[in-house]
Amino acid sequence: MATLDQLNAHDEAVVTGLEGTPAQRRRLLEAGFVTGSRVRFLMATPFGDPLVYSLRGASIALRKSEARHVLVQS
């Protein structure tokens, strides 16, 4: 199973689950990372962290450490 931080530029995937502490999972759910959602990796910031994703019509920036908790399938 891949994680969100492993996507390459312009890759799309479907969220299949979340890992991490209850607080981390809750934050990701509130941001829209729910099972079945399509997500697209847009870009990395100049220093490589955070990473920017397109999800449900919004651009969302996540740190790599946060993106590792989102399980995806291409």
mmCIF file of C-alpha atoms in Angstrom:
data_model
loop_
_atom_site.group_PDB
_atom_site.id
_atom_site.type_symbol
_atom_site.label_atom_id
_atom_site.label_comp_id
_atom_site.label_asym_id
_atom_site.label_seq_id
_atom_site.Cartn_x
_atom_site.Cartn_y
_atom_site.Cartn_z
ATOM 1 C CA MET A 1 0.000 0.000 0.000
ATOM 2 C CA ALA A 2 1.376 3.416 -0.975
ATOM 3 C CA THR A 3 1.197 6.600 1.049
ATOM 4 C CA LEU A 4 0.428 10.113 -0.134
ATOM 5 C CA ASP A 5 4.019 11.327 0.241
ATOM 6 C CA GLN A 6 5.147 8.737 -2.347
ATOM 7 C CA LEU A 7 3.197 10.264 -5.254
ATOM 8 C CA ASN A 8 5.103 11.961 -8.060
ATOM 9 C CA ALA A 9 4.180 15.299 -9.620
ATOM 10 C CA HIS A 10 0.684 15.250 -11.159
ATOM 11 C CA ASP A 11 -0.027 11.665 -10.004
ATOM 12 C CA GLU A 12 -3.600 10.938 -8.963
ATOM 13 C CA ALA A 13 -4.734 8.361 -6.439
ATOM 14 C CA VAL A 14 -7.699 7.353 -4.293
ATOM 15 C CA VAL A 15 -7.581 7.554 -0.506
ATOM 16 C CA THR A 16 -7.947 4.056 0.962
ATOM 17 C CA GLY A 17 -7.350 4.751 4.646
ATOM 18 C CA LEU A 18 -5.621 6.754 7.357
ATOM 19 C CA GLU A 19 -2.990 5.874 9.929
ATOM 20 C CA GLY A 20 -1.597 7.710 12.935
ATOM 21 C CA THR A 21 -2.926 8.829 16.267
ATOM 22 C CA PRO A 22 -6.618 9.632 16.679
ATOM 23 C CA ALA A 23 -5.790 13.360 16.597
ATOM 24 C CA GLN A 24 -3.776 12.989 13.368
ATOM 25 C CA ARG A 25 -6.540 10.974 11.692
ATOM 26 C CA ARG A 26 -9.182 13.487 12.804
ATOM 27 C CA ARG A 27 -7.187 16.400 11.335
ATOM 28 C CA LEU A 28 -6.831 14.583 8.007
ATOM 29 C CA LEU A 29 -10.530 13.687 7.941
ATOM 30 C CA GLU A 30 -11.462 17.324 8.625
ATOM 31 C CA ALA A 31 -9.232 18.365 5.717
ATOM 32 C CA GLY A 32 -11.228 16.034 3.429
ATOM 33 C CA PHE A 33 -9.013 12.949 3.236
ATOM 34 C CA VAL A 34 -11.835 10.427 3.463
ATOM 35 C CA THR A 35 -11.863 6.945 1.954
ATOM 36 C CA GLY A 36 -12.762 7.069 -1.728
ATOM 37 C CA SER A 37 -11.666 10.683 -2.295
ATOM 38 C CA ARG A 38 -9.525 11.381 -5.354
ATOM 39 C CA VAL A 39 -6.355 13.305 -4.604
ATOM 40 C CA ARG A 40 -3.720 14.728 -6.951
ATOM 41 C CA PHE A 41 -0.165 15.750 -6.087
ATOM 42 C CA LEU A 42 0.371 19.270 -7.413
ATOM 43 C CA MET A 43 3.823 20.318 -6.234
ATOM 44 C CA ALA A 44 6.420 20.468 -3.527
ATOM 45 C CA THR A 45 7.384 23.833 -2.085
ATOM 46 C CA PRO A 46 10.929 25.083 -2.855
ATOM 47 C CA PHE A 47 12.444 23.371 0.201
ATOM 48 C CA GLY A 48 10.480 20.145 -0.417
ATOM 49 C CA ASP A 49 8.173 20.419 2.579
ATOM 50 C CA PRO A 50 5.199 20.934 2.716
ATOM 51 C CA LEU A 51 3.660 19.174 -0.270
ATOM 52 C CA VAL A 52 0.606 20.576 -2.061
ATOM 53 C CA TYR A 53 -2.329 18.379 -3.104
ATOM 54 C CA SER A 54 -5.609 18.963 -4.905
ATOM 55 C CA LEU A 55 -8.542 17.430 -3.077
ATOM 56 C CA ARG A 56 -12.253 18.094 -3.661
ATOM 57 C CA GLY A 57 -11.565 21.327 -5.535
ATOM 58 C CA ALA A 58 -9.196 22.745 -2.917
ATOM 59 C CA SER A 59 -5.415 22.955 -2.663
ATOM 60 C CA ILE A 60 -4.165 21.524 0.614
ATOM 61 C CA ALA A 61 -0.605 21.657 1.934
ATOM 62 C CA LEU A 62 0.611 18.833 4.166
ATOM 63 C CA ARG A 63 3.972 18.164 5.736
ATOM 64 C CA LYS A 64 5.615 14.947 4.553
ATOM 65 C CA SER A 65 5.200 13.558 8.063
ATOM 66 C CA GLU A 66 1.428 14.112 7.759
ATOM 67 C CA ALA A 67 1.182 12.794 4.186
ATOM 68 C CA ARG A 68 2.750 9.508 5.336
ATOM 69 C CA HIS A 69 -0.428 8.791 7.307
ATOM 70 C CA VAL A 70 -2.696 8.842 4.208
ATOM 71 C CA LEU A 71 -2.916 5.469 2.447
ATOM 72 C CA VAL A 72 -3.627 5.673 -1.296
ATOM 73 C CA GLN A 73 -4.043 3.474 -4.341
ATOM 74 C CA SER A 74 -3.278 4.620 -7.879
#
